[in-house]
Short mmCIF file of C-alpha atoms in Angstrom, two decimals:
data_model
loop_
_atom_site.label_atom_id
_atom_site.label_comp_id
_atom_site.label_asym_id
_atom_site.label_seq_id
_atom_site.Cartn_x
_atom_site.Cartn_y
_atom_site.Cartn_z
CA UNK M 1 -25.30 35.11 -48.54
CA UNK M 2 -22.40 33.43 -46.82
CA UNK M 3 -22.03 30.94 -44.04
CA UNK M 4 -20.79 32.75 -40.99
CA UNK M 5 -20.42 32.12 -37.31
CA UNK M 6 -23.13 34.74 -36.79
CA UNK M 7 -25.71 33.23 -39.17
CA UNK M 8 -25.04 29.86 -37.57
CA UNK M 9 -25.65 31.07 -34.02
CA UNK M 10 -27.63 34.19 -33.09
CA UNK M 11 -30.56 33.88 -35.57
CA UNK M 12 -30.77 30.10 -35.05
CA UNK M 13 -31.04 30.62 -31.29
CA UNK M 14 -33.52 33.51 -31.41
CA UNK M 15 -35.85 31.77 -33.88
CA UNK M 16 -36.08 28.66 -31.73
CA UNK M 17 -36.51 30.73 -28.53
CA UNK M 18 -39.36 32.62 -30.23
CA UNK M 19 -40.90 29.24 -31.06
CA UNK M 20 -40.42 28.17 -27.44
CA UNK M 21 -42.27 31.29 -26.26
CA UNK M 22 -45.23 30.19 -28.37
CA UNK M 23 -45.15 26.68 -26.83
CA UNK M 24 -45.33 28.29 -23.38
CA UNK M 25 -48.26 30.44 -24.53
CA UNK M 26 -50.04 27.30 -25.76
CA UNK M 27 -49.31 25.65 -22.41
CA UNK M 28 -51.05 28.58 -20.69
CA UNK M 29 -54.06 28.29 -22.99
CA UNK M 30 -54.17 24.52 -22.39
CA UNK M 31 -54.06 24.92 -18.60
CA UNK M 32 -56.80 27.53 -18.74
CA UNK M 33 -59.02 25.27 -20.89
CA UNK M 34 -58.44 22.30 -18.58
CA UNK M 35 -58.76 24.38 -15.41
CA UNK M 36 -55.39 23.63 -13.83
CA UNK M 37 -52.63 25.89 -12.54
CA UNK M 38 -50.15 26.18 -15.41
CA UNK M 39 -47.25 26.68 -12.98
CA UNK M 40 -47.41 23.01 -11.92
CA UNK M 41 -45.78 22.28 -15.29
CA UNK M 42 -42.53 23.91 -14.10
CA UNK M 43 -41.84 20.82 -11.98
CA UNK M 44 -42.60 18.30 -14.75
CA UNK M 45 -39.83 15.80 -15.50
CA UNK M 46 -39.42 12.94 -17.99
CA UNK M 47 -37.29 11.01 -15.49
CA UNK M 48 -36.64 11.69 -11.80
CA UNK M 49 -32.98 12.42 -12.47
CA UNK M 50 -33.58 14.75 -15.40
CA UNK M 51 -34.04 18.52 -15.04
CA UNK M 52 -37.62 19.74 -14.58
CA UNK M 53 -39.19 22.00 -17.19
CA UNK M 54 -38.20 25.23 -15.41
CA UNK M 55 -34.54 24.22 -15.59
CA UNK M 56 -34.77 22.99 -19.19
CA UNK M 57 -36.00 26.43 -20.23
CA UNK M 58 -33.35 28.23 -18.16
CA UNK M 59 -30.58 26.09 -19.64
CA UNK M 60 -31.86 26.46 -23.22
CA UNK M 61 -31.90 30.24 -22.74
CA UNK M 62 -28.43 30.19 -21.16
CA UNK M 63 -27.05 28.03 -23.99
CA UNK M 64 -28.10 30.77 -26.41
CA UNK M 65 -26.89 33.59 -24.17
CA UNK M 66 -23.49 32.14 -23.34
CA UNK M 67 -23.03 30.66 -26.81
CA UNK M 68 -23.20 34.05 -28.46
CA UNK M 69 -21.43 35.89 -25.62
CA UNK M 70 -18.46 33.51 -25.65
CA UNK M 71 -18.06 33.68 -29.42
CA UNK M 72 -18.41 37.47 -29.41
CA UNK M 73 -16.11 37.93 -26.43
CA UNK M 74 -18.67 40.03 -24.58
CA UNK M 75 -20.11 39.79 -21.08
CA UNK M 76 -23.48 38.03 -20.83
CA UNK M 77 -26.12 39.48 -18.50
CA UNK M 78 -26.65 37.45 -15.32
CA UNK M 79 -30.09 36.03 -14.64
CA UNK M 80 -30.67 34.58 -11.14
CA UNK M 81 -32.52 31.32 -12.05
CA UNK M 82 -35.32 32.16 -9.61
CA UNK M 83 -38.35 31.86 -11.90
CA UNK M 84 -41.39 30.54 -10.04
CA UNK M 85 -44.07 30.98 -12.72
CA UNK M 86 -44.49 30.35 -16.42
CA UNK M 87 -44.89 34.09 -16.86
CA UNK M 88 -41.49 34.70 -15.27
CA UNK M 89 -39.97 32.00 -17.48
CA UNK M 90 -41.36 33.70 -20.57
CA UNK M 91 -39.83 36.98 -19.39
CA UNK M 92 -36.47 35.20 -18.95
CA UNK M 93 -36.65 33.95 -22.53
CA UNK M 94 -37.66 37.37 -23.83
CA UNK M 95 -34.72 39.03 -22.05
CA UNK M 96 -32.39 36.37 -23.48
CA UNK M 97 -33.63 37.02 -27.02
CA UNK M 98 -33.14 40.75 -26.43
CA UNK M 99 -29.53 40.20 -25.35
CA UNK M 100 -28.70 37.86 -28.24
CA UNK M 101 -30.15 40.39 -30.70
CA UNK M 102 -28.07 43.17 -29.11
CA UNK M 103 -24.76 41.50 -30.01
CA UNK M 104 -23.46 42.95 -33.29
CA UNK M 105 -22.75 40.36 -36.01
CA UNK M 106 -19.33 41.96 -36.52
CA UNK M 107 -18.26 40.78 -33.05
CA UNK M 108 -18.42 37.17 -34.26
CA UNK M 109 -16.21 37.66 -37.29
CA UNK M 110 -13.19 35.42 -36.89
CA UNK M 111 -14.67 33.64 -33.88
CA UNK M 112 -14.27 30.26 -35.62
CA UNK M 113 -10.57 30.31 -34.69
CA UNK M 114 -10.94 31.93 -31.28
CA UNK M 115 -10.35 29.89 -28.11
CA UNK M 116 -13.53 29.40 -26.13
CA UNK M 117 -13.60 28.00 -22.58
CA UNK M 118 -16.37 25.45 -22.16
CA UNK M 119 -17.56 24.32 -18.74
CA UNK M 120 -18.47 20.63 -18.82
CA UNK M 121 -19.58 18.30 -16.08
CA UNK M 122 -16.46 16.27 -16.74
CA UNK M 123 -14.22 19.33 -16.40
CA UNK M 124 -13.70 22.58 -18.25
CA UNK M 125 -12.02 22.50 -21.63
CA UNK M 126 -10.99 24.95 -24.34
CA UNK M 127 -12.26 24.60 -27.90
CA UNK M 128 -11.90 26.58 -31.09
CA UNK M 129 -15.03 28.67 -31.66
CA UNK M 130 -16.19 26.61 -34.61
CA UNK M 131 -15.91 23.28 -32.80
CA UNK M 132 -17.61 24.85 -29.78
CA UNK M 133 -20.55 26.04 -31.86
CA UNK M 134 -21.02 22.98 -34.09
CA UNK M 135 -20.37 20.22 -31.58
CA UNK M 136 -21.29 21.69 -28.20
CA UNK M 137 -23.34 24.88 -28.25
CA UNK M 138 -25.90 24.00 -30.94
CA UNK M 139 -26.45 20.36 -29.85
CA UNK M 140 -26.77 21.48 -26.22
CA UNK M 141 -29.20 24.27 -27.09
CA UNK M 142 -31.41 22.00 -29.18
CA UNK M 143 -31.31 19.35 -26.45
CA UNK M 144 -32.92 21.65 -23.89
CA UNK M 145 -35.34 23.25 -26.35
CA UNK M 146 -36.53 19.83 -27.57
CA UNK M 147 -36.80 18.46 -24.04
CA UNK M 148 -38.97 21.45 -23.12
CA UNK M 149 -41.20 20.64 -26.10
CA UNK M 150 -41.27 16.94 -25.14
CA UNK M 151 -42.26 17.77 -21.55
CA UNK M 152 -45.15 19.93 -22.73
CA UNK M 153 -46.33 17.25 -25.18
CA UNK M 154 -46.02 14.57 -22.50
CA UNK M 155 -48.27 16.72 -20.31
CA UNK M 156 -50.97 17.09 -22.92
CA UNK M 157 -50.19 20.47 -24.43
CA UNK M 158 -51.29 20.38 -28.06
CA UNK M 159 -48.19 21.16 -30.05
CA UNK M 160 -47.12 19.86 -33.45
CA UNK M 161 -43.90 19.65 -35.37
CA UNK M 162 -44.66 22.95 -37.08
CA UNK M 163 -44.74 24.62 -33.65
CA UNK M 164 -41.27 23.24 -33.07
CA UNK M 165 -39.81 24.29 -36.41
CA UNK M 166 -41.75 27.55 -36.71
CA UNK M 167 -42.07 29.55 -39.89
CA UNK M 168 -38.98 29.05 -42.00
CA UNK M 169 -37.37 32.37 -42.96
CA UNK M 170 -37.02 33.00 -46.64
CA UNK M 171 -33.63 33.53 -48.24
CA UNK M 172 -32.15 36.80 -47.13
CA UNK M 173 -34.88 37.31 -44.55
CA UNK M 174 -33.86 38.13 -41.01
CA UNK M 175 -35.17 35.27 -38.97
CA UNK E 1 -10.18 26.15 -40.23
CA UNK E 2 -13.15 27.76 -41.89
CA UNK E 3 -16.88 27.56 -41.44
CA UNK E 4 -18.28 25.57 -44.30
CA UNK E 5 -21.54 23.92 -45.24
CA UNK E 6 -19.71 20.62 -44.91
CA UNK E 7 -18.30 21.19 -41.42
CA UNK E 8 -21.75 22.36 -40.33
CA UNK E 9 -23.54 19.26 -41.58
CA UNK E 10 -21.87 15.88 -42.21
CA UNK E 11 -19.58 15.70 -39.14
CA UNK E 12 -22.28 17.17 -36.88
CA UNK E 13 -24.71 14.49 -38.03
CA UNK E 14 -22.31 11.57 -37.86
CA UNK E 15 -21.03 12.47 -34.39
CA UNK E 16 -24.53 12.61 -32.95
CA UNK E 17 -25.55 9.40 -34.75
CA UNK E 18 -22.50 7.68 -33.27
CA UNK E 19 -23.64 8.91 -29.86
CA UNK E 20 -27.14 7.60 -30.59
CA UNK E 21 -25.69 4.17 -31.39
CA UNK E 22 -24.15 4.14 -27.93
CA UNK E 23 -27.50 5.05 -26.32
CA UNK E 24 -29.06 2.08 -28.10
CA UNK E 25 -26.23 -0.16 -26.87
CA UNK E 26 -26.88 1.06 -23.32
CA UNK E 27 -30.58 0.34 -23.80
CA UNK E 28 -29.68 -3.26 -24.72
CA UNK E 29 -27.49 -3.62 -21.65
CA UNK E 30 -30.26 -2.13 -19.48
CA UNK E 31 -32.90 -4.53 -20.87
CA UNK E 32 -30.58 -7.46 -20.33
CA UNK E 33 -29.90 -6.44 -16.72
CA UNK E 34 -33.61 -5.94 -16.02
CA UNK E 35 -34.64 -9.07 -17.91
CA UNK E 36 -37.03 -7.53 -20.43
CA UNK E 37 -37.16 -7.75 -24.22
CA UNK E 38 -35.34 -4.63 -25.46
CA UNK E 39 -37.46 -4.50 -28.60
CA UNK E 40 -40.51 -3.39 -26.60
CA UNK E 41 -38.79 0.00 -26.46
CA UNK E 42 -39.37 0.50 -30.19
CA UNK E 43 -43.04 1.21 -29.48
CA UNK E 44 -42.36 3.67 -26.63
CA UNK E 45 -43.95 7.11 -27.00
CA UNK E 46 -43.95 10.29 -24.91
CA UNK E 47 -47.49 11.11 -26.06
CA UNK E 48 -49.99 8.96 -27.99
CA UNK E 49 -49.80 11.28 -31.00
CA UNK E 50 -46.02 11.48 -31.12
CA UNK E 51 -43.85 9.08 -33.11
CA UNK E 52 -42.67 5.95 -31.27
CA UNK E 53 -38.95 5.38 -30.71
CA UNK E 54 -38.49 3.31 -33.87
CA UNK E 55 -39.76 6.20 -35.98
CA UNK E 56 -37.78 8.82 -34.05
CA UNK E 57 -34.58 6.94 -34.90
CA UNK E 58 -35.58 6.44 -38.54
CA UNK E 59 -36.40 10.14 -38.95
CA UNK E 60 -33.21 11.28 -37.19
CA UNK E 61 -31.21 9.06 -39.56
CA UNK E 62 -33.16 10.32 -42.57
CA UNK E 63 -32.69 13.94 -41.54
CA UNK E 64 -28.93 13.36 -41.70
CA UNK E 65 -29.11 11.33 -44.93
CA UNK E 66 -31.37 13.70 -46.85
CA UNK E 67 -29.79 16.79 -45.35
CA UNK E 68 -26.39 15.96 -46.76
CA UNK E 69 -27.76 14.42 -50.00
CA UNK E 70 -29.86 17.51 -50.81
CA UNK E 71 -27.00 19.92 -50.16
CA UNK E 72 -24.57 17.78 -52.15
CA UNK E 73 -27.02 17.19 -54.98
CA UNK E 74 -26.54 13.43 -54.81
CA UNK E 75 -29.03 10.57 -54.58
CA UNK E 76 -29.59 9.21 -51.07
CA UNK E 77 -29.87 5.45 -50.60
CA UNK E 78 -33.39 4.26 -49.89
CA UNK E 79 -34.08 2.42 -46.64
CA UNK E 80 -37.48 0.72 -46.30
CA UNK E 81 -38.44 1.74 -42.71
CA UNK E 82 -39.15 -1.87 -41.79
CA UNK E 83 -36.97 -2.24 -38.70
CA UNK E 84 -38.52 -4.58 -36.13
CA UNK E 85 -35.67 -4.87 -33.64
CA UNK E 86 -33.19 -2.60 -31.92
CA UNK E 87 -30.44 -4.50 -33.73
CA UNK E 88 -31.99 -3.61 -37.09
CA UNK E 89 -32.33 0.01 -36.00
CA UNK E 90 -28.65 0.13 -35.10
CA UNK E 91 -27.83 -1.28 -38.53
CA UNK E 92 -29.97 1.45 -40.13
CA UNK E 93 -28.04 4.10 -38.24
CA UNK E 94 -24.71 2.51 -39.18
CA UNK E 95 -25.64 2.45 -42.87
CA UNK E 96 -26.71 6.09 -42.63
CA UNK E 97 -23.39 7.10 -41.09
CA UNK E 98 -21.61 5.17 -43.86
CA UNK E 99 -23.54 7.04 -46.55
CA UNK E 100 -23.00 10.47 -44.97
CA UNK E 101 -19.26 9.75 -44.70
CA UNK E 102 -19.17 8.69 -48.37
CA UNK E 103 -20.25 12.14 -49.60
CA UNK E 104 -17.14 14.18 -50.51
CA UNK E 105 -16.87 17.55 -48.76
CA UNK E 106 -16.23 19.17 -52.15
CA UNK E 107 -19.80 18.36 -53.21
CA UNK E 108 -21.11 20.80 -50.62
CA UNK E 109 -18.98 23.74 -51.72
CA UNK E 110 -21.34 26.52 -52.76
CA UNK E 111 -24.38 24.71 -51.43
CA UNK E 112 -25.27 27.69 -49.23
CA UNK E 113 -26.73 29.42 -52.31
CA UNK E 114 -28.21 26.33 -53.96
CA UNK E 115 -31.99 25.86 -54.06
CA UNK E 116 -33.10 22.94 -51.92
CA UNK E 117 -36.61 21.48 -52.04
CA UNK E 118 -37.95 20.81 -48.55
CA UNK E 119 -40.97 18.61 -47.92
CA UNK E 120 -43.00 19.96 -45.02
CA UNK E 121 -46.27 18.81 -43.55
CA UNK E 122 -47.70 22.18 -44.50
CA UNK E 123 -46.56 21.83 -48.12
CA UNK E 124 -43.24 21.59 -49.93
CA UNK E 125 -41.11 24.68 -50.21
CA UNK E 126 -37.77 25.71 -51.69
CA UNK E 127 -35.04 27.20 -49.55
CA UNK E 128 -31.48 28.32 -50.10
CA UNK E 129 -29.09 25.67 -48.82
CA UNK E 130 -27.90 27.75 -45.90
CA UNK E 131 -31.39 28.54 -44.64
CA UNK E 132 -32.32 24.87 -45.13
CA UNK E 133 -29.38 23.69 -43.04
CA UNK E 134 -29.51 26.28 -40.25
CA UNK E 135 -33.26 26.59 -39.79
CA UNK E 136 -34.70 23.24 -40.91
CA UNK E 137 -32.24 20.40 -41.26
CA UNK E 138 -30.22 20.84 -38.06
CA UNK E 139 -33.18 21.70 -35.78
CA UNK E 140 -35.14 18.76 -37.23
CA UNK E 141 -32.23 16.36 -36.81
CA UNK E 142 -31.60 17.37 -33.20
CA UNK E 143 -35.32 17.15 -32.46
CA UNK E 144 -35.48 13.46 -33.34
CA UNK E 145 -32.11 12.61 -31.78
CA UNK E 146 -33.07 14.32 -28.51
CA UNK E 147 -36.53 12.74 -28.47
CA UNK E 148 -34.87 9.33 -28.89
CA UNK E 149 -32.67 10.14 -25.89
CA UNK E 150 -35.68 11.39 -23.91
CA UNK E 151 -37.65 8.20 -24.66
CA UNK E 152 -34.80 6.02 -23.44
CA UNK E 153 -34.37 8.10 -20.27
CA UNK E 154 -38.12 8.05 -19.65
CA UNK E 155 -37.94 4.25 -19.86
CA UNK E 156 -35.18 3.96 -17.30
CA UNK E 157 -32.10 3.62 -19.48
CA UNK E 158 -29.19 5.15 -17.60
CA UNK E 159 -27.87 7.88 -19.84
CA UNK E 160 -26.37 11.22 -18.91
CA UNK E 161 -25.74 14.47 -20.68
CA UNK E 162 -22.23 13.35 -21.59
CA UNK E 163 -23.76 10.41 -23.48
CA UNK E 164 -25.80 12.92 -25.44
CA UNK E 165 -22.94 15.29 -26.22
CA UNK E 166 -20.27 12.62 -26.64
CA UNK E 167 -16.57 13.28 -26.69
CA UNK E 168 -15.94 16.72 -28.12
CA UNK E 169 -13.52 16.62 -31.03
CA UNK E 170 -10.41 18.70 -30.66
CA UNK E 171 -9.64 21.50 -33.08
CA UNK E 172 -8.77 20.09 -36.44
CA UNK E 173 -9.77 16.59 -35.39
CA UNK E 174 -12.14 14.67 -37.62
CA UNK E 175 -15.19 14.11 -35.46
#
């Protein structure tokens, strides 16, 4: 086993997005048990000037999609950000996982030293692939995944830390 | 530059903990401006069965401390989890950063293949260092850092995404 830009990105993203899919499934079960329309959760916010849940999920998925695409130097598929239901959001996440899995590990070889353009709210900047992944892409991805989890917990969905972390892959296993 | 267990852990942790210190400073300024006792924030929760802010910060700090200590095979300093004020919490985070910075990068060489014991709520398990870092330690660390941020935002502290991400280090720079 060796530490590589691939092991540090694609499988980390897809495992957490698979976990996120299960949180959304639990949200659906919770809404059904309580008798409310699960899609009201898409507008849930922790603060009025934070993104609502629908956007947190879209951005988490995009962080994974663009993270891997930028490092691999491949085009990422475009998704229109028009999800109106939890079911559509789940489909968005599934399609993102599918894309991330489709990128060959070999494409990321050497990406630690590649220049990557990073759009930031305070202006675009260029980073080396490794700095991009360790200090922008991963923290940003986990921010939106965790905020999605926090929004669901805040709204009563019964999730626990093990739902967040998911089953830990064994050594050598493909997560 | 090369991807290493060190670059993937210690500087990632310390950068985010430095950012977290600034969120806590902004919380103090916010409390002062609004005229409330900042230490009431330590008990803030997003759900009644989630950890309060004080514990989120302690666990984020411990995730960094134990993450690096386990990979390096060194003893981590023990902190008693008895913080009662935001000032004490900031000191806890500062001492954690100090410890993480004190661990030589050389100690983590080869840690990707080392066995690491991981305490989990569903029972302790042993993972290879790389799996531990990529699929447990980093996701767990970012979970508690992000939840700290979310709790502050939910309580009106004016933070933005750039406060979360912090200044991105330039290539070769020591973050």
